[in-house]
Coordinates of C-alpha atoms and ligand atoms in Angstrom, one line a residue:
X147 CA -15.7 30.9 16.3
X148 CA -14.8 27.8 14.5
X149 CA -16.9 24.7 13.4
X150 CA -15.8 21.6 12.3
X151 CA -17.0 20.5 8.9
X152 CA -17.8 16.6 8.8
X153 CA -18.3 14.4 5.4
X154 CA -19.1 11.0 6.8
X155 CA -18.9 7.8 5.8
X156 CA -15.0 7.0 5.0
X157 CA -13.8 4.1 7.7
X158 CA -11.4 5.1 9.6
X159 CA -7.6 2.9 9.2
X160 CA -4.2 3.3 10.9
X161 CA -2.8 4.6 13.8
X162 CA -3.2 7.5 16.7
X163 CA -1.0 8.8 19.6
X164 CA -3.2 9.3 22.7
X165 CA -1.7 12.4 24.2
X166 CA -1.0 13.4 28.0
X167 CA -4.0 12.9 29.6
X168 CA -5.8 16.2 30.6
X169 CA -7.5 15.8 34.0
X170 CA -4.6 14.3 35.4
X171 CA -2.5 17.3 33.9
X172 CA -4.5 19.7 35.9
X173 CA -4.2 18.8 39.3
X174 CA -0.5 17.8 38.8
X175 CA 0.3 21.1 37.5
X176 CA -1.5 22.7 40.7
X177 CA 0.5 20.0 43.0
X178 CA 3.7 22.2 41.5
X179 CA 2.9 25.2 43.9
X180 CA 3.8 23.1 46.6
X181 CA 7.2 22.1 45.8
X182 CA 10.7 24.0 46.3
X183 CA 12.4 24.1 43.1
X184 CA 11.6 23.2 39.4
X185 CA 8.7 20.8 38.6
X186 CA 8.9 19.1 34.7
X187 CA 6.3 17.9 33.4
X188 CA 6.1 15.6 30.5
X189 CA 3.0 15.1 28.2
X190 CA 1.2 17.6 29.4
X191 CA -1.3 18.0 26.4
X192 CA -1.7 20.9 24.5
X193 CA -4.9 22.3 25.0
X194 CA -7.2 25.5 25.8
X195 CA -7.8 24.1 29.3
X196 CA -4.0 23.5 30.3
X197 CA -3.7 27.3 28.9
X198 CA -5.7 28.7 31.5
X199 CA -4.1 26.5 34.5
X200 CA -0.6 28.0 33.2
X201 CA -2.6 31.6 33.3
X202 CA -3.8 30.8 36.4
X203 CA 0.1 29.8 38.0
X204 CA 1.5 32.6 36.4
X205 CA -1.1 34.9 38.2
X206 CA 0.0 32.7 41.0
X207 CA 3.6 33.5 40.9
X208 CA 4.8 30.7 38.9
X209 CA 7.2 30.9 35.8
X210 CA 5.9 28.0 33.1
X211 CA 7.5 27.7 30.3
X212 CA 7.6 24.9 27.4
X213 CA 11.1 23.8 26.6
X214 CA 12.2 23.1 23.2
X215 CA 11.5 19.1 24.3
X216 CA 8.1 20.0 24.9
X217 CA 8.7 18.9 28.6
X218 CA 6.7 22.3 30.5
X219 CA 9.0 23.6 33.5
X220 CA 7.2 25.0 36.7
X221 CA 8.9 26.8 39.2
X222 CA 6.9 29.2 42.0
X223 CA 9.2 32.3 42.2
X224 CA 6.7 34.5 43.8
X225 CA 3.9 33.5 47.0
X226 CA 2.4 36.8 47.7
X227 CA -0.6 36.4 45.4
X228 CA -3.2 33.0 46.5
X229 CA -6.2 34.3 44.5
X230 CA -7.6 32.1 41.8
X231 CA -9.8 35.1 40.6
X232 CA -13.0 34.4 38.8
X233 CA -12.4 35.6 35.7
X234 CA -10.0 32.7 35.6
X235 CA -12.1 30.1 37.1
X236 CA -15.3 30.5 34.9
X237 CA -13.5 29.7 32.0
X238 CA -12.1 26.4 33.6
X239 CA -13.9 25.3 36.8
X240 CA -10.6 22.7 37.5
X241 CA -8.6 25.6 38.6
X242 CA -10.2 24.4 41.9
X243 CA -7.3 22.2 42.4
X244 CA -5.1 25.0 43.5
X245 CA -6.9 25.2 46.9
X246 CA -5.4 22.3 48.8
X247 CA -2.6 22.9 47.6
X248 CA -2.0 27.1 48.1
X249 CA -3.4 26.3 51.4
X250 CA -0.9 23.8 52.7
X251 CA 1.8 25.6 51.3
X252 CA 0.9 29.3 51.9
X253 CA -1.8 28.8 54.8
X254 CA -4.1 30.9 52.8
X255 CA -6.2 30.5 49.4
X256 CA -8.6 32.9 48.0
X257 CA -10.8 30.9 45.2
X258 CA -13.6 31.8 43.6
X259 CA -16.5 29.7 43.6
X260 CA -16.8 27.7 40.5
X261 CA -20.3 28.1 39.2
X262 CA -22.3 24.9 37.7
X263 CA -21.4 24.4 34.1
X264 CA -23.2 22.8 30.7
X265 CA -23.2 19.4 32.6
X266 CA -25.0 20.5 35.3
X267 CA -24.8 21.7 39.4
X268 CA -20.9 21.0 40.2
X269 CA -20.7 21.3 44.4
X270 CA -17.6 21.5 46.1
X271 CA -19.2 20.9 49.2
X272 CA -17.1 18.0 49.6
X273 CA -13.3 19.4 48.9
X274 CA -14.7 22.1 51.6
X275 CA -15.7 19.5 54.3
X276 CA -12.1 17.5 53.8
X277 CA -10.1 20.8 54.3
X278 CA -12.3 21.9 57.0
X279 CA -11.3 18.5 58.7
X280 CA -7.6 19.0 58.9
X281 CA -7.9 22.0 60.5
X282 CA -9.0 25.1 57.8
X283 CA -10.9 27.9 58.7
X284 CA -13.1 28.8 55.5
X285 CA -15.8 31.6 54.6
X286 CA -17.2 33.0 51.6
X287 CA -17.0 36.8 50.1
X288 CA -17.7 38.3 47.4
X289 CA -18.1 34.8 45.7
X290 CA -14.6 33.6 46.5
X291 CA -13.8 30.5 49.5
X292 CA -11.8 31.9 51.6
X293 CA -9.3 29.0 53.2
X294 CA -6.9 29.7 56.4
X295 CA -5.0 27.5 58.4
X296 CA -1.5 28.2 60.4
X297 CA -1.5 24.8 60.2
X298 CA -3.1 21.4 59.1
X299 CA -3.4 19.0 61.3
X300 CA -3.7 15.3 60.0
X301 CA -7.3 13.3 60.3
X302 CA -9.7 10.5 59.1
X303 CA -12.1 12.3 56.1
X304 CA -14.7 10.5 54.4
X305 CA -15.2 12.1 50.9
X306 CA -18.1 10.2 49.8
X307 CA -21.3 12.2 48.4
X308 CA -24.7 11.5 47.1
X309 CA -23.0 10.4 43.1
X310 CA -19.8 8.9 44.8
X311 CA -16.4 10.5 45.7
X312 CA -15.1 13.2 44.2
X313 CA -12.1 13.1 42.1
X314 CA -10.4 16.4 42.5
X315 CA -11.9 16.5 46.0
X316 CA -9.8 13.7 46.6
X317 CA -7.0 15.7 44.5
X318 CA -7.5 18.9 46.8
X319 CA -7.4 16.4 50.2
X320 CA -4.8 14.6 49.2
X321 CA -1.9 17.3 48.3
X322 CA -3.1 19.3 51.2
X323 CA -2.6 16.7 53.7
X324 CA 1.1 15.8 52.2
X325 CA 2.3 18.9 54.3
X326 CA -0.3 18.3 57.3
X327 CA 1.1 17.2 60.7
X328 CA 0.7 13.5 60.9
X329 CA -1.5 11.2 59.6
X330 CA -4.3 12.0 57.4
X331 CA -6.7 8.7 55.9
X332 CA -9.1 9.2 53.2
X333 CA -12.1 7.0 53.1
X334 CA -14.4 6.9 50.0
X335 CA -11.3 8.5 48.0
X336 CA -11.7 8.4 44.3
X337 CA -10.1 5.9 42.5
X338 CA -9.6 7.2 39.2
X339 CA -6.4 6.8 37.6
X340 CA -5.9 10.5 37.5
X341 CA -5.8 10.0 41.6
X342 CA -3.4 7.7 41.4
X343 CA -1.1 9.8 38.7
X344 CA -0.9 12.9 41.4
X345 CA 0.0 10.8 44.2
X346 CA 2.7 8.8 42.1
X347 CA 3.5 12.9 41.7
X348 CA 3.2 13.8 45.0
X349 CA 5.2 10.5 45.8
X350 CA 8.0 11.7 43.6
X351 CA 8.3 14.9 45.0
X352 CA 8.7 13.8 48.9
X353 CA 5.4 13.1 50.5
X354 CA 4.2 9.5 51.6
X355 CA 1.2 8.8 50.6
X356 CA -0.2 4.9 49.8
X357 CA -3.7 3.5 49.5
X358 CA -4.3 5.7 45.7
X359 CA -6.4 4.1 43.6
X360 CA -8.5 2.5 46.1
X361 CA -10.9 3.8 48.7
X362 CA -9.2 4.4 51.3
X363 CA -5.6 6.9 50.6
X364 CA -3.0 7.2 53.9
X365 CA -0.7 10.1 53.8
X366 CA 1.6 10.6 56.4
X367 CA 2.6 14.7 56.3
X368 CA 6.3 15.5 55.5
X369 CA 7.8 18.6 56.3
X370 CA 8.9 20.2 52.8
X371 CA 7.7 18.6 49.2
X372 CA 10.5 19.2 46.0
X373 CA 10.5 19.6 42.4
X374 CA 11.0 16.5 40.4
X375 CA 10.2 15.3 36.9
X376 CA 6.9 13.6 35.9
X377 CA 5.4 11.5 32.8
X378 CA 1.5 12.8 32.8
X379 CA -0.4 9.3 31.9
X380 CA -2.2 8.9 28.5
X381 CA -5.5 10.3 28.3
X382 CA -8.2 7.1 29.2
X383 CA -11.2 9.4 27.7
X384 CA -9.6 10.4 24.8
X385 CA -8.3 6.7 24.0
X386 CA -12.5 5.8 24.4
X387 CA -13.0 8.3 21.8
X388 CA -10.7 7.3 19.0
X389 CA -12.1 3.8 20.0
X390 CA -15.7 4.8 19.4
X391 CA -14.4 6.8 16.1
X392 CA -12.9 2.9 15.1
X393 CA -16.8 1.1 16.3
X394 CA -18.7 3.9 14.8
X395 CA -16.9 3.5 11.4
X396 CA -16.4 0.0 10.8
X397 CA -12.8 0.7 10.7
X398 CA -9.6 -0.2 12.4
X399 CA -7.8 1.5 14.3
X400 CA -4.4 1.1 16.5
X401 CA -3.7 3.1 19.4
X402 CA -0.7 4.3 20.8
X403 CA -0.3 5.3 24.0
X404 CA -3.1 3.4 25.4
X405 CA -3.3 2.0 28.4
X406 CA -6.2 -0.8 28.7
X407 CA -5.9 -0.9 32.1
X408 CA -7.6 2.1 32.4
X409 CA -10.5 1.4 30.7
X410 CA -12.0 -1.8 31.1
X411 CA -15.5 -0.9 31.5
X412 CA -14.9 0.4 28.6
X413 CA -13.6 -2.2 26.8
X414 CA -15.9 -4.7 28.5
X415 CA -19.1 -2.5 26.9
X416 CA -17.1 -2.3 23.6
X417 CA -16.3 -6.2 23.4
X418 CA -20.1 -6.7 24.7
X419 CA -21.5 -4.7 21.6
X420 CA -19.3 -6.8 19.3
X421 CA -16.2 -4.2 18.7
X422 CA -13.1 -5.9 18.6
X423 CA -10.4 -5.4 21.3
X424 CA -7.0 -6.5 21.0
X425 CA -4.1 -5.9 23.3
X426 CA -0.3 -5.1 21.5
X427 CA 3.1 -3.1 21.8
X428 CA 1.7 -0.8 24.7
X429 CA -1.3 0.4 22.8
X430 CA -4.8 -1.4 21.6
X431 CA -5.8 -2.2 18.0
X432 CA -9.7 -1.6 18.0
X433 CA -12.0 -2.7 15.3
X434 CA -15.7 -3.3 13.8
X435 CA -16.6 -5.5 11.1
X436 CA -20.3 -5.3 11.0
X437 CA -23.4 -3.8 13.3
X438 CA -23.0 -3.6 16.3
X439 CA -25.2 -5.1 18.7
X440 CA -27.7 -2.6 21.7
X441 CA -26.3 -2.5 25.1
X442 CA -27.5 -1.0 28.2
X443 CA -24.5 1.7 30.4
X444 CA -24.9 3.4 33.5
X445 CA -22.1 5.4 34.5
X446 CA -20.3 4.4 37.6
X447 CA -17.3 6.0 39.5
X448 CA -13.9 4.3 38.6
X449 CA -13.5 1.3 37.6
X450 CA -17.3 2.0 36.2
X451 CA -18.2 3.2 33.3
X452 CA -16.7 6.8 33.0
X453 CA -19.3 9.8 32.5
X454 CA -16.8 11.1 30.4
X455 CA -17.6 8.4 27.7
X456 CA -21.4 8.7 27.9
X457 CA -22.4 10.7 24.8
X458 CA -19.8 9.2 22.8
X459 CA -21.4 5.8 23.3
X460 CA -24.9 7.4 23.1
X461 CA -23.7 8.3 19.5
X462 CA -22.3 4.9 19.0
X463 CA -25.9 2.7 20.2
X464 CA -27.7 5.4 18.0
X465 CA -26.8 3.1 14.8
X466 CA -26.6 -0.4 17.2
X467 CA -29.0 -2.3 16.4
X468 CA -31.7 -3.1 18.8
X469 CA -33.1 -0.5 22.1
X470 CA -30.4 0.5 24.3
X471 CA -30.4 2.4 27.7
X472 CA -27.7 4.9 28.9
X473 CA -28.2 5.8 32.5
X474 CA -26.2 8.7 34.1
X475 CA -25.5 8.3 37.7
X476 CA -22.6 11.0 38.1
X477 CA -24.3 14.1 36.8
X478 CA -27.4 13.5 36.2
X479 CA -28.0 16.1 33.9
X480 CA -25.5 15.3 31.2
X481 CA -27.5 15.2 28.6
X482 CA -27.2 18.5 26.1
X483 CA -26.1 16.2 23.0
X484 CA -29.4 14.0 23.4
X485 CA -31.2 17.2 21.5
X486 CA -28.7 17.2 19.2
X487 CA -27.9 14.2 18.3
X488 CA -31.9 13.7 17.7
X489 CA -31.1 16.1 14.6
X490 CA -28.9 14.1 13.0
X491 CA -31.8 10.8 13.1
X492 CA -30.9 9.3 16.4
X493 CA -34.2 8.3 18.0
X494 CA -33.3 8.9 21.8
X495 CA -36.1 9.3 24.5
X496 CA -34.8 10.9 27.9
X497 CA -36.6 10.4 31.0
X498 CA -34.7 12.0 33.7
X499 CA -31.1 10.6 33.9
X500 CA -31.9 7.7 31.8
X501 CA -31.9 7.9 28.3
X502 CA -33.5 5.3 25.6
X503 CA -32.0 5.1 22.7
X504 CA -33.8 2.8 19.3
X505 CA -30.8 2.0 17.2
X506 CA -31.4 3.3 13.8
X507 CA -29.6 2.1 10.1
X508 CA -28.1 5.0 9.7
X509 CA -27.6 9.3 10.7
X510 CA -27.9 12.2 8.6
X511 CA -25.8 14.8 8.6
X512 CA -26.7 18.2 9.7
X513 CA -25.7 21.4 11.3
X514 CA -26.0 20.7 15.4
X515 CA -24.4 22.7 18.1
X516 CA -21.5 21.8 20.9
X517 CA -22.4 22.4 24.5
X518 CA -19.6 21.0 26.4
X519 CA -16.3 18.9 26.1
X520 CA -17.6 15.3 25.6
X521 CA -21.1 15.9 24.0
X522 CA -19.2 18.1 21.0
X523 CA -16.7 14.6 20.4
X524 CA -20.3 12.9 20.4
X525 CA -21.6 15.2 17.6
X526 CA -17.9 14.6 16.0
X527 CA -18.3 11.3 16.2
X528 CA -22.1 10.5 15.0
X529 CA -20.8 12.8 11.8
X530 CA -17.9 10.6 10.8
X531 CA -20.8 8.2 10.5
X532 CA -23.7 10.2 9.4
X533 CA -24.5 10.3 5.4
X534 CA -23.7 13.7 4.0
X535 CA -22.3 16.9 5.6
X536 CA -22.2 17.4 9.4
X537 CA -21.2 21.2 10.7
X538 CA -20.6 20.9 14.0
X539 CA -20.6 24.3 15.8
X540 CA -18.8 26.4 18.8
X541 CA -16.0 23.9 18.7
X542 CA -14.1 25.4 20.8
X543 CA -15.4 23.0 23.5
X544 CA -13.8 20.2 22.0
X545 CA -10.3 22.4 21.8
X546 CA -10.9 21.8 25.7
X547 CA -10.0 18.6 25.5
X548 CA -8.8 17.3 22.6
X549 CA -5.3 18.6 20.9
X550 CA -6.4 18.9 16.9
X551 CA -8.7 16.5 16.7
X552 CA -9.9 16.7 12.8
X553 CA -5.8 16.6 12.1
X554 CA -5.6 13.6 14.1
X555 CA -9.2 12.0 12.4
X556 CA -7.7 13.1 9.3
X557 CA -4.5 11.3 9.4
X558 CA -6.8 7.8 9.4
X559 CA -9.0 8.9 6.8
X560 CA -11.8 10.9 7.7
X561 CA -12.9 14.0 5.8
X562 CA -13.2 16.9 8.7
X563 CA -12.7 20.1 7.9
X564 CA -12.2 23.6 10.5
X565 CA -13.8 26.6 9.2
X566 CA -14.3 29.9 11.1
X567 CA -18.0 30.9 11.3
X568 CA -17.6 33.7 9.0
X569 CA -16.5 31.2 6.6
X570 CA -19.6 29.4 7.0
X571 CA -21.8 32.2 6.3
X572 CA -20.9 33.3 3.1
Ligands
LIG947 N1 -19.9 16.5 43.9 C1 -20.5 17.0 45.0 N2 -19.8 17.8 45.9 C2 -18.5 18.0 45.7 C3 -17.8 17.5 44.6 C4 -18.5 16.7 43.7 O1 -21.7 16.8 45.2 O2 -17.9 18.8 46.5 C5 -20.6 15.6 43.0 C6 -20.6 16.2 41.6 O3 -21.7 17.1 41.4 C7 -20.8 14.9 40.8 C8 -20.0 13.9 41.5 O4 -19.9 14.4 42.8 O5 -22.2 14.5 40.8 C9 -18.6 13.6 40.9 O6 -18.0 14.8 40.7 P1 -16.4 15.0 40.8 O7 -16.1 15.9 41.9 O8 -15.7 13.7 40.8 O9 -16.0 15.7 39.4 P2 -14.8 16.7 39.2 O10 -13.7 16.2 40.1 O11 -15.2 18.1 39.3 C10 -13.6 15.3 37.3 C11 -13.3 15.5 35.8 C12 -14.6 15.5 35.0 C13 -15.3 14.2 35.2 C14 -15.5 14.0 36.7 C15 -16.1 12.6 37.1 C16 -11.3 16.9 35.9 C17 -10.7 18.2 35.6 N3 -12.6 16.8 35.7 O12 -14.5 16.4 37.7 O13 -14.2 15.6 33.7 O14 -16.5 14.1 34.5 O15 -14.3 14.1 37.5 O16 -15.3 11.6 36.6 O17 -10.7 16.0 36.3 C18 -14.4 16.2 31.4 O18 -13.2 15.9 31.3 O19 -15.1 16.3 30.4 C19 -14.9 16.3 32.7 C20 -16.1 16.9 33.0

């Protein structure tokens, strides 16, 4: 198991390529079993998570391949096999994205139930009820959802829940519908941009869907969807990251790739804090030139505040200067960096989903310990700024979602190495 091995203190100066962005990736990749004939996929990111969705389509009876231009090439050759089994799903609870669309296309999908993961309870109540309402039939054994329907009939589905809409809900509604008889409306759809990315897909491909990217998403079913050719968007909450890499070490950095649009929450909080924001060529320089002032967050659906950007910013306020409050309305317990982050000097009191945070001078490095996706870039993150040696460990969570990350630190001037645990111990 590796670690990544963190001097702190160098700021960080030049330039890096936000990749593909993963969770739009996923669901586009699923959107592939509907179509006759090739998908290609462009910027689809290199990572342990897009792995196991290939796994999971070649179980699936897809061929993927990578071509030489990187571009990865879907094609279903084979639908007698609908069963997302769970050994596939527990290592990557997004597989759930192949239900809506291996139900539309093959009237029947056999999932397992994701279980809850490091971040907390993760329902999929809601993906169930919008199926249910064009016209599945759905039961449970043996731990997998069982989804039948001769056909799908279109309908009006609210998606809303008790922490907003659900994004690959919306996902699993929206490409079932594309193949339903008549018209299907979402209301309370997601709006994330990763919403809007698959129906562009979807779009591409045949269906008629309009309304993505705000609450309320119309698709009127078409008969057969087709391969096409896709550009995956850049990757919002890894551009927050390197952003927060820039704030957290008085450095500068300019990313490419980037699309502001996305994030203005983000940038918003950032500007707010006193990071400095500029717009240019299709990217976003990003910079700090002295502390950074507390700021209070709660995470918000899209265009809010992304949960996907909470611990990083925890670990940012942690050296802001002034009391800070982070409040997490999407999953309300996402807090397994808090403990962690305590150990490298960040004074952070949590009181249910709110967390208080009393900006401190500086961090110390030390070894902490990776939980999940976002709270290991945290821990990555508060080391680039910590004095001394950070060791951050099971960083295999962070492969997840981030393609080479210390290469791509590196390349502006931080100091990170990867070790393997064996490594460390002797
Ligand atoms: N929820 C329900 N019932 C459902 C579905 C969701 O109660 O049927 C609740 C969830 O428990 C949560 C809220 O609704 O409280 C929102 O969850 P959502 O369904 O939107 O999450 P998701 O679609 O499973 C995606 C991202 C997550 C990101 C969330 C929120 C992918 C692959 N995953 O998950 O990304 O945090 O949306 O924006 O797109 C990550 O990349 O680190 C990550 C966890």
């Amino acid at each position: 198991m590796d670690s990544l091995v963190i001097e702190g203190g160098a700021r960080l100066r030049g330039t890096i390529h936000v990749n593909g962005s993963k969770n739009a990736a996923l669901p586009i990749m699923a959107g592939a079993l509907l179509a006759s004939g090739p998908t290609y996929l462009r910027e689809v990111p290199n990572l342990s998570d897009i792995n196991h969705q290939v796994n999971l389509l070649r179980e699936l009876g897809c061929v993927v391949e990578r071509q030489a231009d990187g571009q990865m090439k879907i094609e279903v050759t084979d639908e007698k096999n609908s069963h997302a089994r769970y050994d596939l799903v527990r290592k990557m609870r997004a597989s759930i994205c192949v239900l809506g669309p291996l139900l539309a296309k093959r009237k029947f999908a056999r999932v397992s139930m994701p279980g809850g993961c490091a971040i907390g309870d993760r329902p999929v109540d809601i993906h169930l009820r919008g199926l249910e309402a064009l016209g599945a039939v759905i039961d449970l054994d043996g731990g997998d959802i069982i989804c039948r329907a001769d056909k799908l009939t279109g309908a009006e589905i609210f998606l809303g829940g008790n922490f907003g809409s659900t994004v690959l809900g919306t996902a699993n509604v929206m490409s079932a519908a594309t193949l339903a008889k008549g018209t299907t409306v979402i209301e309370s759809a997601a709006c994330e941009p990763e919403v809007v990315d698959l129906a562009n897909y979807l779009n591409a491909m045949g269906a008629k869907i309009t309304g993505a990217g705000t609450p309320r998403i119309t698709i009127e079913g078409v008969a057969e969807l087709t391969g096409t050719s896709h550009t995956v968007i850049p990757d919002r909450i890894e551009a927050g990251t390197f952003m927060v890499a820039a704030a957290i070490t008085n450095g500068e950095i300019h990313l490419d790739n980037c699309r502001l649009g996305d994030l203005l929450a983000v940038v918003d909080k950032l500007r707010s804090i006193g990071v400095i924001v500029e717009k240019n060529n299709g990217g976003a320089t990003i910079s700090s030139v002295r502390r950074l002032e507390a700021s209070n967050i709660t995470t918000q659906p899209h265009p809010g505040f992304p949960t996907d950007l909470q611990a990083q910013f925890m670990a940012l306020l942690a050296i802001a200067d002034g009391n800070s409050v982070i409040t997490e309305k999407i999953f309300p317990d996402r807090f397994l960096h808090v403990a962690e982050l305590a150990r490298l000097g960040a004074r952070l009191h949590k009181e249910g989903s709110t967390v208080v945070i009393q900006g401190q001078k500086k961090l110390v490095g030390a070894p902490v310990m990776a939980s999940d996706l976002r709270a290991s870039a945290a821990l990555v993150l508060a080391g680039l700024c910590a004095k001394g040696t950070t060791t951050v460990m099971r960083v295999y969570h962070i492969d997840r979602g981030y393609e080479k990350i210390e290469q791509r630190l590196n390349a502006v001037g931080a100091n990170i190495k990867r070790v393997n645990q064996e490594e460390l111990e002797l």
